[in-house]
Short mmCIF file of C-alpha atoms in Angstrom, two decimals:
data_model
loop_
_atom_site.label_atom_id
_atom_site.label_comp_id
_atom_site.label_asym_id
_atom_site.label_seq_id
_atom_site.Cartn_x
_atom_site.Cartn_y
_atom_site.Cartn_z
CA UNK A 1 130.89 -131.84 -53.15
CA UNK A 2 130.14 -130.30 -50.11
CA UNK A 3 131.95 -130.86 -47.22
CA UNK A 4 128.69 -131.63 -44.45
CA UNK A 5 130.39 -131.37 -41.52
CA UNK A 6 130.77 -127.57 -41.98
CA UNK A 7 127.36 -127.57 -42.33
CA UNK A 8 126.60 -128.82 -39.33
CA UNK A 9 128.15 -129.33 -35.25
CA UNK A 10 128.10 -133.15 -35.91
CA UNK A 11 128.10 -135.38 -38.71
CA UNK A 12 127.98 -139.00 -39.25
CA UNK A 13 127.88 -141.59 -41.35
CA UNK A 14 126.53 -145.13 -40.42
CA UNK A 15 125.13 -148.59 -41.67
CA UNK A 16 122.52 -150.88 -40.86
CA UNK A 17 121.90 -154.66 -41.23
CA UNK A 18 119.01 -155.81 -40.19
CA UNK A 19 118.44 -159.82 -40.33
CA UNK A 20 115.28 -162.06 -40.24
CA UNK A 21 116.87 -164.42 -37.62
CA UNK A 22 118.76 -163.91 -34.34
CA UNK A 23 122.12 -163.17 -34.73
CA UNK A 24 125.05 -165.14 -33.17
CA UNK A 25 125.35 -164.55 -29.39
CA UNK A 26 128.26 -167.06 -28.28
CA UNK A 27 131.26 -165.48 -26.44
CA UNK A 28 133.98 -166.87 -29.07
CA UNK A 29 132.07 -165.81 -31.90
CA UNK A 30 131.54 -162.40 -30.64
CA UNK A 31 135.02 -161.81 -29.43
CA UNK A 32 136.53 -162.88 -32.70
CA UNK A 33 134.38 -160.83 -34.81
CA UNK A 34 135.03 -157.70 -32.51
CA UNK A 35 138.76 -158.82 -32.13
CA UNK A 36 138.92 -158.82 -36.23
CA UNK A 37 137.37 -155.10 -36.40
CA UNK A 38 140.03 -154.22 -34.00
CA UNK A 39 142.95 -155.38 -35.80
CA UNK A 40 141.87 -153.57 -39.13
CA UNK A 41 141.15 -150.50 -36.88
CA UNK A 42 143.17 -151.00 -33.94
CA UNK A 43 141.92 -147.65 -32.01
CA UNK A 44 138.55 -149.00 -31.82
CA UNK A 45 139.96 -150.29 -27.84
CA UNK A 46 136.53 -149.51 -25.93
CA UNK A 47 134.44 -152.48 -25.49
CA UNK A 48 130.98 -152.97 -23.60
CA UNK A 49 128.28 -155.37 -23.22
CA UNK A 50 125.19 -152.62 -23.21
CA UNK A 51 122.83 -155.36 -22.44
CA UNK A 52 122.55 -159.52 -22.47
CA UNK A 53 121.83 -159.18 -26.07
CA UNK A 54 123.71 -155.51 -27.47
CA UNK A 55 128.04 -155.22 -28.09
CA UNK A 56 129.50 -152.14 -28.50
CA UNK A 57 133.15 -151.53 -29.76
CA UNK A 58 134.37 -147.81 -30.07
CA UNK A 59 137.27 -145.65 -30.68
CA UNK A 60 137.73 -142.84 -27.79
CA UNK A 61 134.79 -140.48 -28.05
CA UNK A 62 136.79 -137.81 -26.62
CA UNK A 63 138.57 -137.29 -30.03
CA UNK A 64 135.32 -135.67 -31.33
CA UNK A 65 136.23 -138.24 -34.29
CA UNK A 66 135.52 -141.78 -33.89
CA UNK A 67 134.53 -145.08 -35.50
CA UNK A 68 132.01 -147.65 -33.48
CA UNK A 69 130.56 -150.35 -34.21
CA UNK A 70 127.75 -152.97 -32.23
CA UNK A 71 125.76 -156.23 -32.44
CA UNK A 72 122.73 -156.82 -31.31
CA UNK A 73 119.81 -159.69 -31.41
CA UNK A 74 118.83 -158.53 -35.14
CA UNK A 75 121.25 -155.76 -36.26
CA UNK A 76 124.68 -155.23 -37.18
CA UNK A 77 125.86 -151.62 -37.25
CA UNK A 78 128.98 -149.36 -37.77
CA UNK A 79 129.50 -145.66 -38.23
CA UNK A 80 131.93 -143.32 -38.39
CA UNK A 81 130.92 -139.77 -36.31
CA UNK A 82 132.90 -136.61 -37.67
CA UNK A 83 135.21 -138.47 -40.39
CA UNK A 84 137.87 -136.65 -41.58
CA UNK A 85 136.54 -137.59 -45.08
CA UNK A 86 133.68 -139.98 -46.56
CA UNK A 87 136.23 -142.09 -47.92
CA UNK A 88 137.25 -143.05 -44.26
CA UNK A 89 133.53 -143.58 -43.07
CA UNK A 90 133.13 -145.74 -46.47
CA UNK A 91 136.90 -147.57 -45.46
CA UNK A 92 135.39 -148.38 -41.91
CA UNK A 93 131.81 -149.37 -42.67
CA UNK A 94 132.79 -151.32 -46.16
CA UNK A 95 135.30 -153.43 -43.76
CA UNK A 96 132.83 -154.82 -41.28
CA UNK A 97 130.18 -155.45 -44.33
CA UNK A 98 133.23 -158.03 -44.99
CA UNK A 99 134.17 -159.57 -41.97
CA UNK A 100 130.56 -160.00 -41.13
CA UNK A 101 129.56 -162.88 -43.31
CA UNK A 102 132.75 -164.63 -42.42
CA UNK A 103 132.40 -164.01 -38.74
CA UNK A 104 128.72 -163.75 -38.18
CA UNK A 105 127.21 -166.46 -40.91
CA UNK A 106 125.38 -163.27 -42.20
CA UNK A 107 124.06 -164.32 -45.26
CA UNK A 108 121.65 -162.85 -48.22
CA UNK A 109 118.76 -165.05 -47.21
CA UNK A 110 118.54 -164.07 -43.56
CA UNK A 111 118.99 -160.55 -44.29
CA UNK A 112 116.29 -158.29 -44.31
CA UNK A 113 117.08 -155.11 -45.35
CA UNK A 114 120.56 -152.67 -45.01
CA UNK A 115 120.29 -148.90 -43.82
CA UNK A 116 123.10 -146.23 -44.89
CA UNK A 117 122.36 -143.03 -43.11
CA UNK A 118 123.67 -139.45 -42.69
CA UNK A 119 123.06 -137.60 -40.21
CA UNK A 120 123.42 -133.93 -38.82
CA UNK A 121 123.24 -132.23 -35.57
CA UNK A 122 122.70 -128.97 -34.84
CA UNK A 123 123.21 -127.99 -31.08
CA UNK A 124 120.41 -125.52 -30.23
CA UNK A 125 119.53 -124.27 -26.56
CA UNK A 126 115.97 -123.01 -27.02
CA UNK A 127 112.54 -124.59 -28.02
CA UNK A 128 113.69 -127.29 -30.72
CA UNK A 129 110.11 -127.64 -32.31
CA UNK A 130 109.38 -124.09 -32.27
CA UNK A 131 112.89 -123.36 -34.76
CA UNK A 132 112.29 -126.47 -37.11
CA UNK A 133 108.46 -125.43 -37.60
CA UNK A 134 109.51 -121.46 -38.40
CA UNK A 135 112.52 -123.32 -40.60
CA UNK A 136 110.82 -125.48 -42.20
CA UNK A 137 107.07 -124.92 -42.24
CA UNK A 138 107.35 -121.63 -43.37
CA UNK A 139 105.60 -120.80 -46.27
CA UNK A 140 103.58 -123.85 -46.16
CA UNK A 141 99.73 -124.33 -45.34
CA UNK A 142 100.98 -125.20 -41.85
CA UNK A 143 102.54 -121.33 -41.15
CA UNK A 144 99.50 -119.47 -39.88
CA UNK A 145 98.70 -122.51 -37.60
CA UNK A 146 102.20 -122.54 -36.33
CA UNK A 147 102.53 -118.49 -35.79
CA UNK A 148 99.14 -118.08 -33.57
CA UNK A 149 99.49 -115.64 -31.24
CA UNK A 150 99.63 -117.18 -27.70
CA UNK A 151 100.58 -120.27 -28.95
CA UNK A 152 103.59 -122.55 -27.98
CA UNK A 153 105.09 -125.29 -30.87
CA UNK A 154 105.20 -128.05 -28.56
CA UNK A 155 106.04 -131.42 -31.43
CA UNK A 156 107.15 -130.55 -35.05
CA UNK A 157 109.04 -133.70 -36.56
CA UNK A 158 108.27 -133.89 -40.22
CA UNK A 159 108.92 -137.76 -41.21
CA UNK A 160 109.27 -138.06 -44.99
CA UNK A 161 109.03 -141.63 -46.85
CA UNK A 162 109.63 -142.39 -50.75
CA UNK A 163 109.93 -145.33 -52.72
CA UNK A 164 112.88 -144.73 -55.44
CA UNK A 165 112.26 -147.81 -57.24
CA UNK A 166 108.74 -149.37 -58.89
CA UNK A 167 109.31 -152.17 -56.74
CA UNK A 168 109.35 -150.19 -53.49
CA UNK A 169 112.92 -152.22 -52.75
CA UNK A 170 114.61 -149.23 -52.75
CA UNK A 171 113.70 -146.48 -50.32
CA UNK A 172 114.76 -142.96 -48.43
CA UNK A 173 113.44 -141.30 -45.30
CA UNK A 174 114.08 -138.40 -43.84
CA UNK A 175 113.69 -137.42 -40.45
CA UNK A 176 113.71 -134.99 -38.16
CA UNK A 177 114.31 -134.92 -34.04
CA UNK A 178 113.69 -132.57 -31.59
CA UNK A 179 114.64 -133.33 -27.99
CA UNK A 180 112.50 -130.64 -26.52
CA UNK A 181 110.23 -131.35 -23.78
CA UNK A 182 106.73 -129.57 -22.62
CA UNK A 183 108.12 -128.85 -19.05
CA UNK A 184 111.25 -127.22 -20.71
CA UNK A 185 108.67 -125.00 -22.95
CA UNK A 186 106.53 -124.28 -19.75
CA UNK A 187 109.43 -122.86 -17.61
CA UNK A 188 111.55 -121.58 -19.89
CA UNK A 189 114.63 -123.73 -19.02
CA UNK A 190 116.42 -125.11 -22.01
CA UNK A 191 119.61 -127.08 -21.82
CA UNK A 192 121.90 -127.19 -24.79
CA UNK A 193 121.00 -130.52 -26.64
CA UNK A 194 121.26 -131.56 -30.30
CA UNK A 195 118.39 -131.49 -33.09
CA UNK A 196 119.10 -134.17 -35.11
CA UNK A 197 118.49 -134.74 -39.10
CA UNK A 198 118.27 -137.89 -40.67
CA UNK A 199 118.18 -139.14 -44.11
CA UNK A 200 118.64 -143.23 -44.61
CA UNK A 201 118.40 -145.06 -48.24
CA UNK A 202 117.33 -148.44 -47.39
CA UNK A 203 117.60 -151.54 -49.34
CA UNK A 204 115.31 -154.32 -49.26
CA UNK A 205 117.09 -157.63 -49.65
CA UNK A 206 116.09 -160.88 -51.57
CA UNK A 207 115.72 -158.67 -55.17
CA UNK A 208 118.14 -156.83 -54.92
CA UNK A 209 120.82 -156.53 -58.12
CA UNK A 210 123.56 -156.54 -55.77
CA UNK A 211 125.88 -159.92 -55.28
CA UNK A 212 127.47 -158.15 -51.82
CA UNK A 213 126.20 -155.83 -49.01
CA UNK A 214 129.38 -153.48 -49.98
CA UNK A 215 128.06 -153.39 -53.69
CA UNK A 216 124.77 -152.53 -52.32
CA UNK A 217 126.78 -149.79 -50.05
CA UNK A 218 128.47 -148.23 -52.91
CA UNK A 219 125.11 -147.68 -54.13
CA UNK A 220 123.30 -146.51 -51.89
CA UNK A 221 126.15 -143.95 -50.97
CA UNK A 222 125.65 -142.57 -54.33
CA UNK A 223 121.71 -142.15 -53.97
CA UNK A 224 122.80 -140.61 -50.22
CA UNK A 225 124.74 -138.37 -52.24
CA UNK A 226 122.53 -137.67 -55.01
CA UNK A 227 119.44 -136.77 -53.02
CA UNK A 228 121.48 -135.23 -49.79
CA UNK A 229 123.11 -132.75 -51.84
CA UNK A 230 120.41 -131.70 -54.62
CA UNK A 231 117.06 -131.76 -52.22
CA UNK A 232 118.19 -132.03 -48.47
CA UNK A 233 120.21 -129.45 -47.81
CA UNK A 234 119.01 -126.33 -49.81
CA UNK A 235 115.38 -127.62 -48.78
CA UNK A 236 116.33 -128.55 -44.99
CA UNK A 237 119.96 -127.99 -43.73
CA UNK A 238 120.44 -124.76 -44.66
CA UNK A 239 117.21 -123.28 -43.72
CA UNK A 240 117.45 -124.99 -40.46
CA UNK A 241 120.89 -123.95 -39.52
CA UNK A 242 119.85 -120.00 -41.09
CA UNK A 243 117.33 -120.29 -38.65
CA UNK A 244 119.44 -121.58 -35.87
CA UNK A 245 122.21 -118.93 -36.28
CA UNK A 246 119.33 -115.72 -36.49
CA UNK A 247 118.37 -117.11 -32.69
#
């Protein structure tokens, strides 16, 4: 397989579950929950209410390596950014999707849907839109409208959405971000910031096959891996980061 984080200046690996009801908000149940994550990993030491309604617990992000993981009023969430290997980010994100039922009351019926995503960054200091449209629209119908002379890319983002299943219950999307701005493009002054690719397999819940949310993981890992590896990046990594390096 190959390894993404070469293919890339950051990599990550995270999880979403996102319920139909509020989420537990009292101070003993969040502490204990947090408190549990922190004795499986016990350098996850950095802990912050964001807002009335958002926790945040995170390993050092110094290291360059480092798990997190946060609560909010309808999502639970984990990730792993730069893991040494996928089998940590699966060890990390599998272990909440445990504790949480326990710990939270997270159930099937309140859930909505869970997220797996990967994503890459590609640090770029330069007109983001501009190198994702000559990456990726060349050769399309969109390349003559994207090359007139004169003319500044100002907002290229292609947003992708399939269904993988008849039922639509099973889903991808890939994304792309550009943190570009038109006063940036104007003057000429770019700062070194990240352009960000996503891909996420999503699975609706209620008819689902899956008995647990790390059964469901497991399998939507494997699409991730499936679709990441044969479409996304000869299609969209590598021509983006070809592009990148020729700037």
């Amino acid at each position: 397989m190959t390894s993404y984080a070469s293919l890339c200046d950051d990599f990550g690996v995270s999880t979403y579950v996102h319920s139909k009801l509020e989420m537990p908000t009292a101070r003993e149940t969040v502490l204990h929950f947090f408190e549990a994550i922190q004795k499986a990993f016990p350098k996850m030491t950095d802990f912050e209410k964001r807002t009335e309604e958002e926790y945040l617990l995170e390993e050092d992000r110094d290291a360059g390596s480092y798990r997190w993981a946060s609560l909010d009023k309808r999502r639970l969430c984990s990730g792993f950014v730069n893991p040494p290997s996928l089998e940590d980010a699966d060890a990390h994100n599998e272990r909440i999707l445990e504790l949480a039922p326990f710990h939270l009351d997270l159930s099937g019926m309140q859930t909505e849907s869970m997220d797996v995503l990967y994503y890459f960054d590609f640090l770029y200091q330069g007109n983001h839109d501009e190198v994702v449209a000559e990456a990726l629209a060349t050769g399309t119908p969109l390349e003559g409208l994207a090359q007139m002379p004169a003319a500044r890319v100002l907002h290229y983002q292609p947003n992708l959405m399939m269904s993988l299943d008849d039922a639509c219950q099973l889903q991808c999307r890939l994304s792309v971000e550009t943190r570009t701005t038109a006063y940036q493009v104007r003057t000429g002054n770019y700062s070194e910031s990240p352009i960000s690719v996503y891909f996420t397999v999503r699975q609706f819940w209620g008819k689902q096959p899956f008995k647990t949310y790390t059964e469901s993981y497991h399998n939507q890992r494997r699409v991730l891996d499936e679709l990441v590896n044969s479409y996304l990046i000869p299609n969209v990594i590598n021509p983006l980061a070809k592009t990148i390096s020729a700037k």
